[in-house]
PDB file of C-alpha atoms in Angstrom:
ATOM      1  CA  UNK C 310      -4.803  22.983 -17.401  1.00  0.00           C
ATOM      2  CA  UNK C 311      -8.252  23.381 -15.502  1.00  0.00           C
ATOM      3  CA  UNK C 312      -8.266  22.280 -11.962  1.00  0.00           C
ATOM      4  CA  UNK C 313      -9.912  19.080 -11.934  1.00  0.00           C
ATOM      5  CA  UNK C 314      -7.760  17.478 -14.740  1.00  0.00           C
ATOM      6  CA  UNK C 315      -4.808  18.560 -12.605  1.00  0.00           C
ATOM      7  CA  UNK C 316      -6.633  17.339  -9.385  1.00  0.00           C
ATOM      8  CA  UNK C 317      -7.440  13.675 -11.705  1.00  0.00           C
ATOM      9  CA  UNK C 318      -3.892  13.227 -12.955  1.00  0.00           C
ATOM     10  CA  UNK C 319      -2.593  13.677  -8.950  1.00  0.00           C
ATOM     11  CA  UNK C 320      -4.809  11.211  -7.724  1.00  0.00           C
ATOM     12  CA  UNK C 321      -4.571   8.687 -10.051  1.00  0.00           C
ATOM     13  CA  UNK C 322      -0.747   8.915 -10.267  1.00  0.00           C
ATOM     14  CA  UNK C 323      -1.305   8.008  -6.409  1.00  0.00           C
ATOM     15  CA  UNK C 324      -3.246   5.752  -6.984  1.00  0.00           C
ATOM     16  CA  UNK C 325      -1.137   4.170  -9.356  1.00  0.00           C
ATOM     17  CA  UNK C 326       2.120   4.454  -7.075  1.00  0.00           C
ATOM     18  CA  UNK C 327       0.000   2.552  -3.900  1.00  0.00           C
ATOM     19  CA  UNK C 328      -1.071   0.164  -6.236  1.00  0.00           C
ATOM     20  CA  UNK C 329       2.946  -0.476  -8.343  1.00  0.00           C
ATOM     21  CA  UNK C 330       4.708   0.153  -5.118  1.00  0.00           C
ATOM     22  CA  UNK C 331       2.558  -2.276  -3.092  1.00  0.00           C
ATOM     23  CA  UNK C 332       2.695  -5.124  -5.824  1.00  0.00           C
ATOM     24  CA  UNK C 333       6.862  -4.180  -6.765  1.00  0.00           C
ATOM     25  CA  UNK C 334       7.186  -4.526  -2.725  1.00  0.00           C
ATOM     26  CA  UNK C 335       5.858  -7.390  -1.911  1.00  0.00           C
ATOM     27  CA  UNK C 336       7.237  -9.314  -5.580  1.00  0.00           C
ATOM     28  CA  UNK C 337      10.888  -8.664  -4.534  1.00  0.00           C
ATOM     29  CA  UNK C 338      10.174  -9.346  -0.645  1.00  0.00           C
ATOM     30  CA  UNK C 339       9.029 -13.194  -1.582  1.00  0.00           C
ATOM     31  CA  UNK C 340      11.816 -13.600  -3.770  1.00  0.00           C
ATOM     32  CA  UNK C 341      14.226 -12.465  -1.001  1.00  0.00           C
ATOM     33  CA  UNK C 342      12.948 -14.592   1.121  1.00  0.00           C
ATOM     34  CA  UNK C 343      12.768 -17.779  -1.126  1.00  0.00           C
ATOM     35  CA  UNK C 344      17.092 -17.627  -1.109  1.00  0.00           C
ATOM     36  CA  UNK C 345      16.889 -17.972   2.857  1.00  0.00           C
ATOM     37  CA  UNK C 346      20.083 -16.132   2.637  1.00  0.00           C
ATOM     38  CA  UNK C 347      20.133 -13.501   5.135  1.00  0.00           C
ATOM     39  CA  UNK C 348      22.469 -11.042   3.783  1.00  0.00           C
ATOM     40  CA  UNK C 349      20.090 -11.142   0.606  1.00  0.00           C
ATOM     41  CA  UNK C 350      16.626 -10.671   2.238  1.00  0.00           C
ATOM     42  CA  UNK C 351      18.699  -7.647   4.705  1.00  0.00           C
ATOM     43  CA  UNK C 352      19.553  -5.837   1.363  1.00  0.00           C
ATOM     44  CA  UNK C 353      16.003  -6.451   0.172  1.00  0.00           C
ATOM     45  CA  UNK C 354      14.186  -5.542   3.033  1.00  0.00           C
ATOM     46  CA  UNK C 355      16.394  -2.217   3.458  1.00  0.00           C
ATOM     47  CA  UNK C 356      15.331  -1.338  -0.345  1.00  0.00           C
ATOM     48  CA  UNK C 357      12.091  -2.126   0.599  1.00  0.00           C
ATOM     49  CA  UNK C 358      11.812  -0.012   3.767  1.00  0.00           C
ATOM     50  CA  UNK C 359      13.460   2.867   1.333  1.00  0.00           C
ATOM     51  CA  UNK C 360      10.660   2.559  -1.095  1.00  0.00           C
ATOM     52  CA  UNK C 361       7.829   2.255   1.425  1.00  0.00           C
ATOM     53  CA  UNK C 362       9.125   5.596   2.943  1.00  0.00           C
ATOM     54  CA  UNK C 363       9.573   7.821  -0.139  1.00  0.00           C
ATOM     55  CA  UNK C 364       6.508   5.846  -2.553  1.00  0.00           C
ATOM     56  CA  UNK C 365       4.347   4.729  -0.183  1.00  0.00           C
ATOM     57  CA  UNK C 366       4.541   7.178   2.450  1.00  0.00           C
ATOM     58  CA  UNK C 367       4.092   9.957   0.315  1.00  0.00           C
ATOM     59  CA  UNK C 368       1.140   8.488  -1.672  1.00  0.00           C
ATOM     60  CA  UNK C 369      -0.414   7.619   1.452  1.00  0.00           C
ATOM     61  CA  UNK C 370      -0.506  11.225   2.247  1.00  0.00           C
ATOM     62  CA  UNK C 371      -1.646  12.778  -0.781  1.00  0.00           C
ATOM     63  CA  UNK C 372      -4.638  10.602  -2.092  1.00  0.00           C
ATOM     64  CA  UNK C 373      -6.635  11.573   0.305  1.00  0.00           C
ATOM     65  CA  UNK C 374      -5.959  15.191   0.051  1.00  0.00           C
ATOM     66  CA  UNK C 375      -6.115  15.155  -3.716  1.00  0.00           C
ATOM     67  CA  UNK C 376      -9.417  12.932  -3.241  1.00  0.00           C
ATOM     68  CA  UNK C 377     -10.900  15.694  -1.369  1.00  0.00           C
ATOM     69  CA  UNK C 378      -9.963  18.448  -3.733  1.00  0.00           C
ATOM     70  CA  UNK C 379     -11.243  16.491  -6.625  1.00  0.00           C
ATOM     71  CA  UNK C 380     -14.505  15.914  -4.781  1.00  0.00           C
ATOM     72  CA  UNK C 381     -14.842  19.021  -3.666  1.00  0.00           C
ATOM     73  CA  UNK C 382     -14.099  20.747  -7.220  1.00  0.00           C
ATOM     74  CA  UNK C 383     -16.288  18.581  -9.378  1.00  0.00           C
ATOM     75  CA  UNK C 384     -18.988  18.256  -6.922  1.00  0.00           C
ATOM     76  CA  UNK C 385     -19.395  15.047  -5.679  1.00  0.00           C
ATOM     77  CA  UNK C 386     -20.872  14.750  -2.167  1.00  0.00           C
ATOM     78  CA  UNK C 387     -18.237  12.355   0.247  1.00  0.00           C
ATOM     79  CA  UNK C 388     -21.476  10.954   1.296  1.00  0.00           C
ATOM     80  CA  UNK C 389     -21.682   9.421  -2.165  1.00  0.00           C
ATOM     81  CA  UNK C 390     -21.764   5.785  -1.901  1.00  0.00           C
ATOM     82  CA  UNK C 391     -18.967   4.684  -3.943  1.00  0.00           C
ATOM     83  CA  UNK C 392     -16.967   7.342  -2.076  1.00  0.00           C
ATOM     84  CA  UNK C 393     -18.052   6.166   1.532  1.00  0.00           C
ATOM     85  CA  UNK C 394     -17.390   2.519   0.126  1.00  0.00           C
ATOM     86  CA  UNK C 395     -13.438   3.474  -1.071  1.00  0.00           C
ATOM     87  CA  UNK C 396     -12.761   5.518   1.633  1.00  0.00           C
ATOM     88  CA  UNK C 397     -13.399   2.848   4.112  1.00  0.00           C
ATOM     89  CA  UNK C 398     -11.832   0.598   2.235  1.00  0.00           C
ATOM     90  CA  UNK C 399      -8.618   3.183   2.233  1.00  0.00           C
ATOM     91  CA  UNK C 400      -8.960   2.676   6.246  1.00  0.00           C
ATOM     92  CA  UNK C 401      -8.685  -0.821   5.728  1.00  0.00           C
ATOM     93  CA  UNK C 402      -5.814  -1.038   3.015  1.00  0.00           C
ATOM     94  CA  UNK C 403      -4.309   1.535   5.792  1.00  0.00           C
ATOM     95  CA  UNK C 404      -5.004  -0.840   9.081  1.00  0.00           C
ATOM     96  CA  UNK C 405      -3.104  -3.733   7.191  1.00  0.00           C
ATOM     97  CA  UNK C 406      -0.156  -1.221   5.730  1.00  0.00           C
ATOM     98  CA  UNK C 407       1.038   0.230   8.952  1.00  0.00           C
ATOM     99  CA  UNK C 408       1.568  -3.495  10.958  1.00  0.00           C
ATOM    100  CA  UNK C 409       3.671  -3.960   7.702  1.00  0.00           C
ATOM    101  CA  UNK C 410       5.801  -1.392   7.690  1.00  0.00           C
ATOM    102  CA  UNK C 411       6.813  -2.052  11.064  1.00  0.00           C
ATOM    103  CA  UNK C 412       7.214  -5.908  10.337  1.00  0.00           C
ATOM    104  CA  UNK C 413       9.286  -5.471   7.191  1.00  0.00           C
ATOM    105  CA  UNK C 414      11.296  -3.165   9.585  1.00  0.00           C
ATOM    106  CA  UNK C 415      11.658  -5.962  11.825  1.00  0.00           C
ATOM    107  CA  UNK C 416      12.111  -8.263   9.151  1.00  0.00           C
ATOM    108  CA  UNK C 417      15.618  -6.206   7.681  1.00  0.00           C
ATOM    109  CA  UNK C 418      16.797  -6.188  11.408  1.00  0.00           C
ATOM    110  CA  UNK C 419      16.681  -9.843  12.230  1.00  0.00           C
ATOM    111  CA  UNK C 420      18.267 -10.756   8.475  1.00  0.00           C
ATOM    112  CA  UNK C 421      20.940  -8.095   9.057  1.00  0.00           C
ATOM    113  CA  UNK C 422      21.424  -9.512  12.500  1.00  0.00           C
ATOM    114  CA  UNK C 423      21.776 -13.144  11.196  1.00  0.00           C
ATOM    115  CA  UNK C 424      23.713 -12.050   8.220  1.00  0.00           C
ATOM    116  CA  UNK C 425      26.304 -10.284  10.657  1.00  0.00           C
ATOM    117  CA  UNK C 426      26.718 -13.348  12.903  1.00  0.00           C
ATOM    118  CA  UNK C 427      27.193 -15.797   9.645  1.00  0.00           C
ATOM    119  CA  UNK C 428      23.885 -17.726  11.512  1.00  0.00           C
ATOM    120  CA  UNK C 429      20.676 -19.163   9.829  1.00  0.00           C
ATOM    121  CA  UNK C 430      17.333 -16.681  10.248  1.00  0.00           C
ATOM    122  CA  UNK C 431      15.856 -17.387  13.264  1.00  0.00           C
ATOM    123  CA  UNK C 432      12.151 -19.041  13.630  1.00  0.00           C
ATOM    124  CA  UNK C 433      10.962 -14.991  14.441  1.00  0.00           C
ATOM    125  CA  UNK C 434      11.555 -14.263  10.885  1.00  0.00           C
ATOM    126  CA  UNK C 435       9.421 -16.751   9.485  1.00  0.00           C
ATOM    127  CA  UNK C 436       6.533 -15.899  11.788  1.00  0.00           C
ATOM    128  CA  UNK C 437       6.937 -12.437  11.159  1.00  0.00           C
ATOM    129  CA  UNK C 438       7.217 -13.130   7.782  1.00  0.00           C
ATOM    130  CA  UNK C 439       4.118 -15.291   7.316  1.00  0.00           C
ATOM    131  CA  UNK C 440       2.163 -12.117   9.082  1.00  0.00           C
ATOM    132  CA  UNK C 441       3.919  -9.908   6.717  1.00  0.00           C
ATOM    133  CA  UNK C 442       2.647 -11.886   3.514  1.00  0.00           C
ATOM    134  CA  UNK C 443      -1.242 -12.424   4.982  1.00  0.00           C
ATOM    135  CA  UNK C 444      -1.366  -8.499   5.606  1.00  0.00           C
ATOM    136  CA  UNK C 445      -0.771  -8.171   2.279  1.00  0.00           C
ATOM    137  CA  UNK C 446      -3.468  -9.929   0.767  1.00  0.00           C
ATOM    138  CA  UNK C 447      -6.755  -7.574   1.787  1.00  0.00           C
ATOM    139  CA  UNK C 448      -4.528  -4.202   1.569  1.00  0.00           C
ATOM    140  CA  UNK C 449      -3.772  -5.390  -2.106  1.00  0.00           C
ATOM    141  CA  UNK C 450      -7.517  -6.186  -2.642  1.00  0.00           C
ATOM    142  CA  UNK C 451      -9.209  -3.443  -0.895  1.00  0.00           C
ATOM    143  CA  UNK C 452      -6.588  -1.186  -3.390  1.00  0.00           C
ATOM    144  CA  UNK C 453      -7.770  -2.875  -6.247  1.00  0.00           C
ATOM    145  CA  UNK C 454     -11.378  -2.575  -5.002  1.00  0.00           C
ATOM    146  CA  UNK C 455     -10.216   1.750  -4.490  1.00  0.00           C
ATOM    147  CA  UNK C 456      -9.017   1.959  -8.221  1.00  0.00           C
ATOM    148  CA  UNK C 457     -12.451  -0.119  -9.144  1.00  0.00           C
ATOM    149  CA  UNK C 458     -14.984   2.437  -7.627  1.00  0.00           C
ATOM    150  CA  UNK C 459     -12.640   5.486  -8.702  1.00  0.00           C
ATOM    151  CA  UNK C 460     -13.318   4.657 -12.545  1.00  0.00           C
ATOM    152  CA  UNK C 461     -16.997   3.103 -11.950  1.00  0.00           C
ATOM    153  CA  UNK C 462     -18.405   5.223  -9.723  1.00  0.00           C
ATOM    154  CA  UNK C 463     -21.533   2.902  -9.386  1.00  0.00           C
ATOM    155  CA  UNK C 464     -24.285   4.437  -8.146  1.00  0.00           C
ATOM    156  CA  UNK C 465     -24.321   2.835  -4.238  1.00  0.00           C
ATOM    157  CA  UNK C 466     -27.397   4.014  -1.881  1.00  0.00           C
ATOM    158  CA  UNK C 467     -26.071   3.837   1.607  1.00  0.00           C
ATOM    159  CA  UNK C 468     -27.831   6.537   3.012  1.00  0.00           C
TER     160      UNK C 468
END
């Protein structure tokens, strides 16, 4: 298999695991939280933690190496527009990911803590959890907006 079909399959599986993951994530998160029922939501969030470490994580790290590789092998300068455009947009998707990751770690701990003292989730949860659903609004986007310029490739002058 020549090198940049290899390099194309790699990245788009990534891209396709950010973009599943993400949207499989953040589906079963709501629904958690729509019981109210701590013990539920703790189980969730735990799964969801899981997934962001092994999926996420590891997509995270290899779509920009694979990215570079690809560019690199077929030729494409990274000052390319469309590149420029995605890979700030990857900084963005990133800026909204990581304040996630650390609130849906928050957000198992408080649901396991209520669900082990038999109480109600406390009003930190839903704040938390409010943040935790806006972050995922422009992350999902600016992904969608990544996969968009990956198969386009419009021709963008920004230089």
């Amino acid at each position: 298999m020549p090198v940049d079909i290899l390099l194309r399959f790699l990245h788009v599986v990534g891209a396709t695991v950010l973009l599943g993951t993400g949207a499989g994530i953040a589906f079963f998160m709501v629904v958690a939280q729509r019981t109210r029922d701590p013990a539920v939501i703790a189980h969730v969030a735990g799964t969801v933690v899981l997934a962001d470490t092994v999926f996420t994580a590891t997509a995270v790290i290899v779509q920009p190496i694979t990215g570079y590789l690809l560019a690199k092998t077929i030729g494409w300068p990274l000052t390319e527009g469309w590149i420029v455009i995605a890979l700030a947009l990857y900084v963005v998707t990133g800026l909204f990911w990581l304040p996630v990751v650390w609130i849906q770690l928050k957000l198992r701990d408080i649901a396991r803590a209520a669900a082990a003292a038999g109480t109600a989730l406390p009003p930190a949860f839903t704040s938390l959890y409010r943040i935790w659903f806006a972050c995922g609004f422009p992350a999902f986007f600016a992904v969608l907006a990544i996969i968009w310029l990956m198969l386009a490739r419009p021709s963008i002058a920004l230089f």
